[in-house]
PDB file of C-alpha atoms in Angstrom:
ATOM      1  CA  MET A   1     110.558 118.342 220.715  1.00 67.00           C
ATOM      2  CA  HIS A   2     110.191 118.091 216.938  1.00 88.00           C
ATOM      3  CA  GLU A   3     106.623 118.555 215.686  1.00 92.00           C
ATOM      4  CA  ASP A   4     106.660 115.462 213.430  1.00 93.00           C
ATOM      5  CA  ILE A   5     107.526 113.297 216.442  1.00 95.00           C
ATOM      6  CA  VAL A   6     104.687 114.881 218.441  1.00 96.00           C
ATOM      7  CA  CYS A   7     102.338 114.324 215.485  1.00 96.00           C
ATOM      8  CA  LYS A   8     103.166 110.591 215.352  1.00 97.00           C
ATOM      9  CA  GLN A   9     102.821 110.268 219.140  1.00 98.00           C
ATOM     10  CA  LEU A  10      99.397 111.913 219.078  1.00 98.00           C
ATOM     11  CA  GLU A  11      98.117 109.878 216.118  1.00 98.00           C
ATOM     12  CA  LYS A  12      99.111 106.670 217.911  1.00 98.00           C
ATOM     13  CA  LEU A  13      97.564 107.911 221.173  1.00 98.00           C
ATOM     14  CA  VAL A  14      94.226 108.732 219.472  1.00 98.00           C
ATOM     15  CA  ASP A  15      94.093 105.198 218.018  1.00 98.00           C
ATOM     16  CA  GLU A  16      94.874 103.761 221.457  1.00 97.00           C
ATOM     17  CA  ILE A  17      92.201 105.868 223.204  1.00 97.00           C
ATOM     18  CA  ASN A  18      89.506 105.034 220.649  1.00 97.00           C
ATOM     19  CA  ALA A  19      90.394 101.323 220.795  1.00 97.00           C
ATOM     20  CA  SER A  20      90.088 101.362 224.610  1.00 96.00           C
ATOM     21  CA  ASN A  21      86.391 102.311 224.602  1.00 95.00           C
ATOM     22  CA  SER A  22      83.893 102.067 221.755  1.00 93.00           C
ATOM     23  CA  ASN A  23      82.143 105.223 223.025  1.00 92.00           C
ATOM     24  CA  TYR A  24      85.236 107.367 222.362  1.00 95.00           C
ATOM     25  CA  LYS A  25      85.366 109.181 219.020  1.00 95.00           C
ATOM     26  CA  ILE A  26      88.503 111.265 219.486  1.00 97.00           C
ATOM     27  CA  LYS A  27      90.051 112.883 216.402  1.00 97.00           C
ATOM     28  CA  PHE A  28      93.541 114.214 215.784  1.00 98.00           C
ATOM     29  CA  ASN A  29      93.766 117.674 214.184  1.00 97.00           C
ATOM     30  CA  ARG A  30      96.749 119.571 212.783  1.00 96.00           C
ATOM     31  CA  GLN A  31      96.644 123.054 211.326  1.00 93.00           C
ATOM     32  CA  VAL A  32      97.805 123.335 207.723  1.00 92.00           C
ATOM     33  CA  LYS A  33      99.605 126.687 208.032  1.00 93.00           C
ATOM     34  CA  GLN A  34     100.837 126.390 211.623  1.00 92.00           C
ATOM     35  CA  THR A  35     101.722 122.684 211.637  1.00 93.00           C
ATOM     36  CA  LYS A  36     102.958 122.820 215.241  1.00 94.00           C
ATOM     37  CA  ASN A  37      99.357 123.544 216.308  1.00 95.00           C
ATOM     38  CA  MET A  38      97.824 120.151 217.003  1.00 97.00           C
ATOM     39  CA  SER A  39      94.774 119.193 218.993  1.00 98.00           C
ATOM     40  CA  LEU A  40      92.380 116.445 219.935  1.00 98.00           C
ATOM     41  CA  SER A  41      88.654 116.916 219.393  1.00 97.00           C
ATOM     42  CA  GLY A  42      85.570 114.753 219.643  1.00 96.00           C
ATOM     43  CA  ALA A  43      84.810 115.278 223.322  1.00 96.00           C
ATOM     44  CA  ASN A  44      84.178 118.637 225.039  1.00 95.00           C
ATOM     45  CA  GLY A  45      86.078 121.505 223.377  1.00 95.00           C
ATOM     46  CA  ARG A  46      89.627 120.784 222.278  1.00 96.00           C
ATOM     47  CA  LEU A  47      92.770 119.579 223.978  1.00 98.00           C
ATOM     48  CA  GLY A  48      95.671 121.384 222.347  1.00 97.00           C
ATOM     49  CA  VAL A  49      99.151 119.854 222.223  1.00 97.00           C
ATOM     50  CA  GLN A  50     102.141 121.724 220.857  1.00 96.00           C
ATOM     51  CA  PRO A  51     105.827 120.881 220.903  1.00 96.00           C
ATOM     52  CA  SER A  52     107.814 123.120 223.249  1.00 95.00           C
ATOM     53  CA  SER A  53     111.458 123.630 224.123  1.00 91.00           C
ATOM     54  CA  VAL A  54     111.192 121.151 227.008  1.00 92.00           C
ATOM     55  CA  GLY A  55     108.580 118.792 225.580  1.00 95.00           C
ATOM     56  CA  TYR A  56     104.899 119.672 225.250  1.00 97.00           C
ATOM     57  CA  ASP A  57     102.379 122.411 225.911  1.00 97.00           C
ATOM     58  CA  ILE A  58      98.944 121.038 226.806  1.00 98.00           C
ATOM     59  CA  SER A  59      96.128 123.578 226.486  1.00 97.00           C
ATOM     60  CA  LEU A  60      92.381 123.639 227.104  1.00 97.00           C
ATOM     61  CA  SER A  61      90.355 125.308 224.365  1.00 94.00           C
ATOM     62  CA  GLY A  62      86.737 126.171 225.166  1.00 92.00           C
ATOM     63  CA  LYS A  63      85.128 127.585 228.308  1.00 91.00           C
ATOM     64  CA  SER A  64      83.273 124.377 229.140  1.00 93.00           C
ATOM     65  CA  ILE A  65      86.363 122.135 228.904  1.00 95.00           C
ATOM     66  CA  GLN A  66      88.308 124.651 230.972  1.00 95.00           C
ATOM     67  CA  LYS A  67      85.701 124.314 233.731  1.00 94.00           C
ATOM     68  CA  GLN A  68      85.766 120.511 233.479  1.00 95.00           C
ATOM     69  CA  MET A  69      89.521 119.953 233.240  1.00 97.00           C
ATOM     70  CA  TYR A  70      91.346 122.903 234.848  1.00 97.00           C
ATOM     71  CA  SER A  71      91.455 121.315 238.319  1.00 97.00           C
ATOM     72  CA  PHE A  72      92.482 117.951 236.854  1.00 98.00           C
ATOM     73  CA  MET A  73      95.348 119.557 234.912  1.00 98.00           C
ATOM     74  CA  LYS A  74      96.446 121.587 237.923  1.00 98.00           C
ATOM     75  CA  GLU A  75      96.605 118.399 240.000  1.00 98.00           C
ATOM     76  CA  LEU A  76      98.185 116.327 237.203  1.00 98.00           C
ATOM     77  CA  CYS A  77     100.949 118.876 236.616  1.00 98.00           C
ATOM     78  CA  ASN A  78     101.211 119.851 240.288  1.00 97.00           C
ATOM     79  CA  LYS A  79     101.007 123.565 239.444  1.00 97.00           C
ATOM     80  CA  GLU A  80      98.822 126.358 238.126  1.00 97.00           C
ATOM     81  CA  CYS A  81      98.841 126.851 234.349  1.00 97.00           C
ATOM     82  CA  ASP A  82     102.035 128.253 232.828  1.00 96.00           C
ATOM     83  CA  GLY A  83     100.141 130.897 230.867  1.00 94.00           C
ATOM     84  CA  TYR A  84      97.554 131.362 228.153  1.00 93.00           C
ATOM     85  CA  LYS A  85      97.761 130.638 224.425  1.00 90.00           C
ATOM     86  CA  GLN A  86      95.172 133.331 223.613  1.00 83.00           C
ATOM     87  CA  LEU A  87      95.874 136.691 225.182  1.00 73.00           C
ATOM     88  CA  ASN A  88      94.028 139.900 224.446  1.00 68.00           C
ATOM     89  CA  THR A  89      95.680 142.498 226.644  1.00 65.00           C
ATOM     90  CA  LYS A  90      93.443 145.329 225.381  1.00 66.00           C
ATOM     91  CA  LEU A  91      90.318 143.527 226.557  1.00 65.00           C
ATOM     92  CA  GLY A  92      92.033 141.950 229.554  1.00 66.00           C
ATOM     93  CA  LYS A  93      91.032 138.494 228.305  1.00 73.00           C
ATOM     94  CA  LYS A  94      93.012 135.355 228.920  1.00 80.00           C
ATOM     95  CA  ASP A  95      91.951 132.175 227.200  1.00 86.00           C
ATOM     96  CA  GLN A  96      93.245 128.693 226.546  1.00 92.00           C
ATOM     97  CA  PRO A  97      95.339 127.978 229.667  1.00 96.00           C
ATOM     98  CA  TYR A  98      98.347 125.737 229.070  1.00 97.00           C
ATOM     99  CA  TRP A  99     100.759 123.615 231.066  1.00 98.00           C
ATOM    100  CA  ARG A 100     104.325 122.982 229.883  1.00 97.00           C
ATOM    101  CA  VAL A 101     105.435 119.409 230.551  1.00 98.00           C
ATOM    102  CA  SER A 102     108.470 117.332 229.620  1.00 97.00           C
ATOM    103  CA  ASP A 103     106.951 113.846 229.771  1.00 96.00           C
ATOM    104  CA  PHE A 104     104.556 112.402 227.176  1.00 97.00           C
ATOM    105  CA  SER A 105     102.925 110.285 229.895  1.00 98.00           C
ATOM    106  CA  VAL A 106     101.370 113.527 231.218  1.00 98.00           C
ATOM    107  CA  VAL A 107      99.977 114.277 227.738  1.00 98.00           C
ATOM    108  CA  LYS A 108      98.598 110.732 227.660  1.00 98.00           C
ATOM    109  CA  LYS A 109      96.828 111.090 231.039  1.00 98.00           C
ATOM    110  CA  ALA A 110      95.381 114.449 229.968  1.00 98.00           C
ATOM    111  CA  ALA A 111      94.146 112.943 226.672  1.00 98.00           C
ATOM    112  CA  TYR A 112      92.483 109.976 228.384  1.00 98.00           C
ATOM    113  CA  ASN A 113      90.759 112.350 230.812  1.00 97.00           C
ATOM    114  CA  TYR A 114      89.712 114.584 227.904  1.00 98.00           C
ATOM    115  CA  ALA A 115      88.117 111.559 226.178  1.00 97.00           C
ATOM    116  CA  THR A 116      85.765 111.149 229.151  1.00 96.00           C
ATOM    117  CA  THR A 117      84.439 114.731 228.983  1.00 95.00           C
ATOM    118  CA  SER A 118      81.221 115.808 227.345  1.00 83.00           C
ATOM    119  CA  GLU A 119      79.382 119.093 227.037  1.00 68.00           C
TER     120      GLU A 119
END
């Protein structure tokens, strides 16, 4: 999936989410140097979305959001996470679990669920 397509999809999705509930204040973020690194913020932690070879990688950034959304993501994707975006093998730390999905509707469901989270 091309990153500019993913960027447009996410910008539109953020507008849609915020329009659906006046309490939502979700923001779209894109790194300047690593433009494929995109995320949603404004709720608990960050929901990362990156283009992948088959579609999208959805990741949970922040310990609190991982506790709140890991089970939801596992059920939504019907599997354990595919790996971790942050890996420190020397310290034995794994952080930012991600799920690789091919359908944007899964990203959309994850984003709507993310919007409902709070610290």
